[in-house]
Amino acid sequence: MTQKIVIQPVTRIEGHAKVTIQLDDAGNVKDTKVNVIELRGFEKFLLGKPVEELPRIVTSICGVCPWSHHLASAKACDAVFGVAEIPSAGRKLRELCNFIAFTEEHILQFYFLSGADFVMGPDAPYAVRNVIGIAGAVPDVAKTVVRCRTLGARMLDKVSGKSIHPVTAVPGGFSKALTAEERDAIKPMAQEIHELAKFTMDYAKKNIFPKYLEVVKTLGVIETGFLGTVGKNGALDLYDGALRMMTADGKYEDFASGQYTDHIVEHVEPWTYLKFPYMKKAGKFSMDLAAPSGIYRVNTLARLNVCDGITTPLAQKEFEEFRSAFGRPAQLTLLYHWARLIELLHASERIIELLNDPEITSTEVRVPVTPRAARGVGSVEAPRGTLIHDYETDDNGIVTNVNLIVATTNNNAAINMSVRQAASLVIRNGVYDEGALNKVEMAIRAYDPCLSCATHALDGKLPVKVEIVDPEGKQLDVLTNC
């Protein structure tokens, strides 16, 4: 008789999901599914709104990455209004906010969400395998981490007036210039975050990555292509540039974000609200571990795979060491954590560069715009991967069509494949324990998914499941519409 294991809720991620693992008669993994059981639906209720309002509305998609949606939306609006280029200072202020948000998110992910698996150990009891356990194990580090998260919020508040649900990126630029006093006030904060980034990179390389290298080489490992944004000379760029799609053999092509429909197709499955984007030129979608088709990944590991280098010196040094050790493209899923710390270092360096740029306090931050009927696509690199906003408007600038490919959506197929691989690795002959199931969750956490952001499959059906049980709790029947 087959057996089903359900992990619900998946812990230490953003959003809600459950993992269903079906075993065969011998107790080995027959099938797995990562079910995402919530819905946003922004693509529908954005219709009919003046397009210039969208950068303010879409920040509500995610409380963790509001800046990513804010900036992708503003760039899509730039395109809708026909703005070829916003003022240089406005672009740099947008970049500054994006990099600050990156440091906040990467610190959160490493220390609060995934760090406990490595600091406390993947087999440690769940009661201590969490941020409270970390605070007890390394209290001074925990205090610094909390302080730097707070500093990031203060910096965004100084630059834009709001740290979450921002409003300052507008069609044509940025609505608030940065004063010299505000810049000087946040410089020491940026330096503190930079020091934490350097410490974290050094600490992980000495105390975490060597200890778990065998786990990294085996858990959640799959082979896929990758997608990320590159700037001039193929350098890592988290705000703007060409999208680079790389196949599993390392070959790649670059294209503008406005051409994404020529390269990406969205597949839908009935058991989840998340879509499955895949490479159009692959011709078909398959999550078969032995013969995947069209699957690509985004987020930190993908960005380091597709780029040719990093513009800041300390991150570039770490990037060279990383590529020398793991090759291109690196396929080991848990390397997302290593790549994440290199990006944290890069973001902290870039923040200091921007604050030392005299142009950052220029008052020329915005150009005027005029409504028109048009289509505009904007993309940025969110901490969790490539984020695309695609809008169409009528003559009055009213939104008539919206498509969002949210960062985690790009990783949906890869997450399902890594869960399948991890479950097959740690569950054998019906034998498993709490540590084994946590390793399945670790394969998900590596991707740092934000599932609440990513649910945009709206087919008019709500999945309903009714379980009928007797007074002793024994299941008598199950009724479902999905």
CSV table of N, CA and C in Angstrom, one decimal, residues 73-182:
chain,number,residue,atom,x,y,z
A,73,SER,N,8.0,48.1,-11.6
A,73,SER,CA,6.8,48.8,-12.1
A,73,SER,C,7.1,50.1,-12.6
A,74,ALA,N,8.0,50.9,-11.9
A,74,ALA,CA,8.4,52.2,-12.4
A,74,ALA,C,9.1,52.1,-13.7
A,75,LYS,N,9.9,51.1,-13.9
A,75,LYS,CA,10.6,50.9,-15.2
A,75,LYS,C,9.6,50.6,-16.3
A,76,ALA,N,8.6,49.7,-16.0
A,76,ALA,CA,7.5,49.4,-17.0
A,76,ALA,C,6.8,50.7,-17.3
A,77,CYS,N,6.5,51.5,-16.3
A,77,CYS,CA,5.8,52.8,-16.6
A,77,CYS,C,6.7,53.7,-17.5
A,78,ASP,N,8.0,53.8,-17.2
A,78,ASP,CA,8.9,54.6,-18.1
A,78,ASP,C,8.7,54.2,-19.5
A,79,ALA,N,8.6,52.8,-19.8
A,79,ALA,CA,8.5,52.3,-21.1
A,79,ALA,C,7.1,52.7,-21.7
A,80,VAL,N,6.0,52.6,-20.9
A,80,VAL,CA,4.7,52.9,-21.3
A,80,VAL,C,4.6,54.4,-21.7
A,81,PHE,N,5.2,55.3,-21.0
A,81,PHE,CA,5.2,56.7,-21.3
A,81,PHE,C,6.3,57.1,-22.3
A,82,GLY,N,7.1,56.2,-22.8
A,82,GLY,CA,8.0,56.5,-23.8
A,82,GLY,C,9.3,57.2,-23.3
A,83,VAL,N,9.6,57.0,-22.1
A,83,VAL,CA,10.8,57.7,-21.5
A,83,VAL,C,12.0,56.8,-21.9
A,84,ALA,N,12.9,57.3,-22.7
A,84,ALA,CA,14.0,56.5,-23.2
A,84,ALA,C,15.1,56.4,-22.1
A,85,GLU,N,15.2,57.5,-21.3
A,85,GLU,CA,16.3,57.4,-20.2
A,85,GLU,C,15.9,58.4,-19.2
A,86,ILE,N,15.9,58.0,-17.9
A,86,ILE,CA,15.6,58.9,-16.8
A,86,ILE,C,16.9,59.7,-16.4
A,87,PRO,N,16.8,60.8,-15.7
A,87,PRO,CA,18.0,61.5,-15.3
A,87,PRO,C,18.9,60.6,-14.5
A,88,SER,N,20.2,60.8,-14.7
A,88,SER,CA,21.2,60.0,-14.1
A,88,SER,C,21.1,59.9,-12.6
A,89,ALA,N,20.8,61.0,-12.0
A,89,ALA,CA,20.7,61.0,-10.5
A,89,ALA,C,19.5,60.2,-10.1
A,90,GLY,N,18.4,60.3,-10.9
A,90,GLY,CA,17.2,59.5,-10.5
A,90,GLY,C,17.5,58.0,-10.6
A,91,ARG,N,18.2,57.6,-11.7
A,91,ARG,CA,18.6,56.2,-11.8
A,91,ARG,C,19.5,55.8,-10.6
A,92,LYS,N,20.4,56.6,-10.2
A,92,LYS,CA,21.3,56.2,-9.1
A,92,LYS,C,20.5,56.1,-7.8
A,93,LEU,N,19.5,56.9,-7.6
A,93,LEU,CA,18.7,56.8,-6.4
A,93,LEU,C,17.9,55.5,-6.4
A,94,ARG,N,17.4,55.2,-7.6
A,94,ARG,CA,16.7,53.9,-7.7
A,94,ARG,C,17.6,52.7,-7.4
A,95,GLU,N,18.8,52.8,-8.0
A,95,GLU,CA,19.8,51.8,-7.7
A,95,GLU,C,20.2,51.7,-6.2
A,96,LEU,N,20.4,52.8,-5.6
A,96,LEU,CA,20.8,52.9,-4.2
A,96,LEU,C,19.7,52.2,-3.4
A,97,CYS,N,18.5,52.5,-3.6
A,97,CYS,CA,17.4,51.8,-2.8
A,97,CYS,C,17.4,50.3,-3.1
A,98,ASN,N,17.6,49.9,-4.3
A,98,ASN,CA,17.6,48.5,-4.7
A,98,ASN,C,18.7,47.8,-3.9
A,99,PHE,N,19.9,48.4,-3.9
A,99,PHE,CA,21.0,47.7,-3.2
A,99,PHE,C,20.8,47.7,-1.7
A,100,ILE,N,20.3,48.7,-1.1
A,100,ILE,CA,20.0,48.7,0.3
A,100,ILE,C,19.0,47.5,0.6
A,101,ALA,N,17.9,47.4,-0.2
A,101,ALA,CA,16.9,46.4,0.0
A,101,ALA,C,17.6,45.0,-0.2
A,102,PHE,N,18.5,44.9,-1.1
A,102,PHE,CA,19.3,43.6,-1.3
A,102,PHE,C,20.0,43.2,0.0
A,103,THR,N,20.6,44.2,0.7
A,103,THR,CA,21.4,43.8,1.9
A,103,THR,C,20.4,43.4,3.0
A,104,GLU,N,19.3,44.1,3.1
A,104,GLU,CA,18.3,43.7,4.1
A,104,GLU,C,17.8,42.3,3.9
A,105,GLU,N,17.5,41.9,2.6
A,105,GLU,CA,16.9,40.6,2.3
A,105,GLU,C,17.9,39.5,2.5
A,106,HIS,N,19.1,39.7,1.9
A,106,HIS,CA,20.2,38.7,2.0
A,106,HIS,C,20.6,38.4,3.5
A,107,ILE,N,20.6,39.5,4.3
A,107,ILE,CA,20.9,39.2,5.7
A,107,ILE,C,19.8,38.4,6.4
A,108,LEU,N,18.5,38.8,6.0
A,108,LEU,CA,17.4,38.1,6.6
A,108,LEU,C,17.5,36.6,6.2
A,109,GLN,N,17.7,36.3,4.9
A,109,GLN,CA,17.7,35.0,4.4
A,109,GLN,C,18.8,34.1,5.1
A,110,PHE,N,20.0,34.7,5.1
A,110,PHE,CA,21.1,33.8,5.6
A,110,PHE,C,21.0,33.6,7.1
A,111,TYR,N,20.7,34.6,7.9
A,111,TYR,CA,20.7,34.5,9.3
A,111,TYR,C,19.4,34.0,9.9
A,112,PHE,N,18.3,34.5,9.4
A,112,PHE,CA,17.0,34.2,10.0
A,112,PHE,C,16.4,32.9,9.4
A,113,LEU,N,16.5,32.7,8.1
A,113,LEU,CA,15.8,31.6,7.5
A,113,LEU,C,16.6,30.4,7.3
A,114,SER,N,17.8,30.5,6.7
A,114,SER,CA,18.5,29.3,6.4
A,114,SER,C,19.7,29.0,7.3
A,115,GLY,N,20.2,30.0,8.0
A,115,GLY,CA,21.4,29.9,8.8
A,115,GLY,C,21.3,28.8,9.9
A,116,ALA,N,20.1,28.6,10.4
A,116,ALA,CA,20.0,27.6,11.5
A,116,ALA,C,20.3,26.2,11.1
A,117,ASP,N,20.0,25.9,9.8
A,117,ASP,CA,20.3,24.6,9.2
A,117,ASP,C,21.8,24.3,9.3
A,118,PHE,N,22.7,25.4,9.3
A,118,PHE,CA,24.1,25.2,9.2
A,118,PHE,C,24.8,25.5,10.6
A,119,VAL,N,24.3,26.5,11.2
A,119,VAL,CA,24.8,26.9,12.6
A,119,VAL,C,24.5,25.8,13.6
A,120,MET,N,23.2,25.4,13.6
A,120,MET,CA,22.7,24.4,14.6
A,120,MET,C,22.8,23.0,14.0
A,121,GLY,N,22.8,22.9,12.7
A,121,GLY,CA,22.9,21.6,12.0
A,121,GLY,C,21.6,21.1,11.5
A,122,PRO,N,21.5,20.5,10.3
A,122,PRO,CA,20.2,20.1,9.8
A,122,PRO,C,19.5,19.0,10.6
A,123,ASP,N,20.2,18.3,11.4
A,123,ASP,CA,19.5,17.2,12.2
A,123,ASP,C,19.2,17.7,13.6
A,124,ALA,N,19.5,19.0,14.0
A,124,ALA,CA,19.2,19.5,15.3
A,124,ALA,C,17.7,19.5,15.5
A,125,PRO,N,17.3,19.4,16.8
A,125,PRO,CA,15.8,19.5,17.1
A,125,PRO,C,15.3,20.8,16.6
A,126,TYR,N,14.0,20.7,16.0
A,126,TYR,CA,13.4,21.9,15.5
A,126,TYR,C,13.3,23.0,16.5
A,127,ALA,N,13.2,22.6,17.8
A,127,ALA,CA,13.0,23.6,18.8
A,127,ALA,C,14.2,24.6,18.9
A,128,VAL,N,15.4,24.2,18.5
A,128,VAL,CA,16.5,25.1,18.5
A,128,VAL,C,17.0,25.4,17.1
A,129,ARG,N,16.5,24.7,16.1
A,129,ARG,CA,16.9,25.0,14.7
A,129,ARG,C,16.1,26.2,14.1
A,130,ASN,N,16.4,27.3,14.7
A,130,ASN,CA,15.7,28.5,14.3
A,130,ASN,C,16.5,29.8,14.7
A,131,VAL,N,16.0,30.9,14.5
A,131,VAL,CA,16.7,32.2,14.8
A,131,VAL,C,16.9,32.3,16.3
A,132,ILE,N,16.1,31.8,17.1
A,132,ILE,CA,16.3,31.9,18.6
A,132,ILE,C,17.5,31.0,18.9
A,133,GLY,N,17.6,29.9,18.3
A,133,GLY,CA,18.8,29.0,18.5
A,133,GLY,C,20.1,29.7,18.1
A,134,ILE,N,20.0,30.5,17.0
A,134,ILE,CA,21.2,31.2,16.5
A,134,ILE,C,21.6,32.3,17.6
A,135,ALA,N,20.5,33.0,18.1
A,135,ALA,CA,20.8,34.0,19.0
A,135,ALA,C,21.4,33.5,20.3
A,136,GLY,N,21.1,32.2,20.6
A,136,GLY,CA,21.7,31.6,21.8
A,136,GLY,C,23.1,31.2,21.5
A,137,ALA,N,23.4,30.7,20.3
A,137,ALA,CA,24.7,30.1,19.9
A,137,ALA,C,25.7,31.2,19.7
A,138,VAL,N,25.3,32.3,19.0
A,138,VAL,CA,26.2,33.4,18.7
A,138,VAL,C,25.5,34.7,19.0
A,139,PRO,N,25.4,35.1,20.3
A,139,PRO,CA,24.6,36.2,20.6
A,139,PRO,C,25.1,37.6,20.1
A,140,ASP,N,26.4,37.7,20.1
A,140,ASP,CA,27.0,39.0,19.6
A,140,ASP,C,26.7,39.2,18.1
A,141,VAL,N,26.8,38.1,17.4
A,141,VAL,CA,26.5,38.2,15.9
A,141,VAL,C,25.0,38.5,15.7
A,142,ALA,N,24.2,37.9,16.5
A,142,ALA,CA,22.7,38.1,16.4
A,142,ALA,C,22.4,39.5,16.6
A,143,LYS,N,23.0,40.2,17.6
A,143,LYS,CA,22.7,41.6,17.9
A,143,LYS,C,23.1,42.4,16.7
A,144,THR,N,24.3,42.1,16.1
A,144,THR,CA,24.7,42.9,15.0
A,144,THR,C,23.8,42.7,13.8
A,145,VAL,N,23.4,41.5,13.6
A,145,VAL,CA,22.4,41.2,12.5
A,145,VAL,C,21.2,42.0,12.6
A,146,VAL,N,20.6,42.0,13.8
A,146,VAL,CA,19.3,42.8,14.0
A,146,VAL,C,19.6,44.3,13.8
A,147,ARG,N,20.7,44.7,14.3
A,147,ARG,CA,21.0,46.2,14.2
A,147,ARG,C,21.1,46.5,12.7
A,148,CYS,N,21.8,45.7,11.9
A,148,CYS,CA,22.0,46.1,10.5
A,148,CYS,C,20.7,46.0,9.7
A,149,ARG,N,19.8,45.1,10.1
A,149,ARG,CA,18.5,45.1,9.5
A,149,ARG,C,17.8,46.4,9.7
A,150,THR,N,17.9,46.8,11.0
A,150,THR,CA,17.3,48.1,11.3
A,150,THR,C,17.9,49.3,10.6
A,151,LEU,N,19.2,49.2,10.4
A,151,LEU,CA,19.9,50.3,9.7
A,151,LEU,C,19.5,50.4,8.3
A,152,GLY,N,19.3,49.2,7.6
A,152,GLY,CA,18.8,49.2,6.3
A,152,GLY,C,17.5,49.9,6.1
A,153,ALA,N,16.6,49.6,7.1
A,153,ALA,CA,15.2,50.3,7.0
A,153,ALA,C,15.4,51.8,7.2
A,154,ARG,N,16.3,52.2,8.1
A,154,ARG,CA,16.5,53.6,8.4
A,154,ARG,C,17.1,54.3,7.1
A,155,MET,N,18.0,53.6,6.5
A,155,MET,CA,18.6,54.2,5.3
A,155,MET,C,17.5,54.4,4.2
A,156,LEU,N,16.7,53.4,4.0
A,156,LEU,CA,15.6,53.6,3.0
A,156,LEU,C,14.6,54.7,3.4
A,157,ASP,N,14.4,54.8,4.7
A,157,ASP,CA,13.5,55.9,5.1
A,157,ASP,C,14.1,57.3,4.8
A,158,LYS,N,15.5,57.4,5.0
A,158,LYS,CA,16.1,58.7,4.7
A,158,LYS,C,16.1,59.0,3.2
A,159,VAL,N,16.4,58.0,2.4
A,159,VAL,CA,16.5,58.2,1.0
A,159,VAL,C,15.1,58.5,0.4
A,160,SER,N,14.1,57.7,0.8
A,160,SER,CA,12.8,57.8,0.1
A,160,SER,C,11.6,58.2,1.0
A,161,GLY,N,11.8,58.3,2.3
A,161,GLY,CA,10.7,58.7,3.1
A,161,GLY,C,9.9,57.5,3.7
A,162,LYS,N,10.1,56.3,3.1
A,162,LYS,CA,9.4,55.1,3.5
A,162,LYS,C,10.3,53.9,3.3
A,163,SER,N,10.4,53.0,4.3
A,163,SER,CA,11.3,51.9,4.0
A,163,SER,C,10.5,50.7,3.4
A,164,ILE,N,9.2,50.6,3.7
A,164,ILE,CA,8.4,49.6,3.0
A,164,ILE,C,7.2,50.4,2.3
A,165,HIS,N,6.6,49.7,1.4
A,165,HIS,CA,5.6,50.3,0.6
A,165,HIS,C,6.0,51.7,0.0
A,166,PRO,N,7.1,51.7,-0.6
A,166,PRO,CA,7.7,53.0,-1.1
A,166,PRO,C,6.8,53.7,-2.2
A,167,VAL,N,7.0,55.0,-2.4
A,167,VAL,CA,6.3,55.7,-3.4
A,167,VAL,C,7.1,56.6,-4.2
A,168,THR,N,8.4,56.6,-4.0
A,168,THR,CA,9.3,57.7,-4.6
A,168,THR,C,9.8,57.4,-6.1
A,169,ALA,N,9.8,56.1,-6.5
A,169,ALA,CA,10.1,55.8,-7.9
A,169,ALA,C,8.9,56.0,-8.7
A,170,VAL,N,8.9,57.0,-9.6
A,170,VAL,CA,7.8,57.4,-10.4
A,170,VAL,C,8.1,57.3,-11.9
A,171,PRO,N,7.1,57.3,-12.7
A,171,PRO,CA,7.4,57.3,-14.2
A,171,PRO,C,8.2,58.5,-14.5
A,172,GLY,N,9.3,58.3,-15.1
A,172,GLY,CA,10.2,59.4,-15.5
A,172,GLY,C,11.4,59.6,-14.5
A,173,GLY,N,11.4,58.9,-13.4
A,173,GLY,CA,12.6,59.1,-12.5
A,173,GLY,C,12.3,58.8,-11.0
A,174,PHE,N,12.7,59.8,-10.2
A,174,PHE,CA,12.5,59.6,-8.7
A,174,PHE,C,11.9,60.9,-8.2
A,175,SER,N,11.0,60.9,-7.3
A,175,SER,CA,10.3,62.1,-6.9
A,175,SER,C,10.9,62.9,-5.8
A,176,LYS,N,12.0,62.3,-5.2
A,176,LYS,CA,12.6,63.0,-4.1
A,176,LYS,C,14.1,63.0,-4.2
A,177,ALA,N,14.7,64.2,-4.3
A,177,ALA,CA,16.2,64.3,-4.3
A,177,ALA,C,16.8,64.0,-3.0
A,178,LEU,N,18.0,63.5,-2.9
A,178,LEU,CA,18.7,63.2,-1.7
A,178,LEU,C,19.5,64.4,-1.3
A,179,THR,N,19.3,64.9,-0.1
A,179,THR,CA,20.1,66.1,0.3
A,179,THR,C,21.5,65.6,0.8
A,180,ALA,N,22.4,66.6,0.9
A,180,ALA,CA,23.8,66.3,1.4
A,180,ALA,C,23.7,65.8,2.9
A,181,GLU,N,22.8,66.4,3.6
A,181,GLU,CA,22.7,66.1,5.0
A,181,GLU,C,22.2,64.6,5.2
A,182,GLU,N,21.2,64.3,4.3
A,182,GLU,CA,20.7,62.9,4.4
A,182,GLU,C,21.8,61.9,4.0
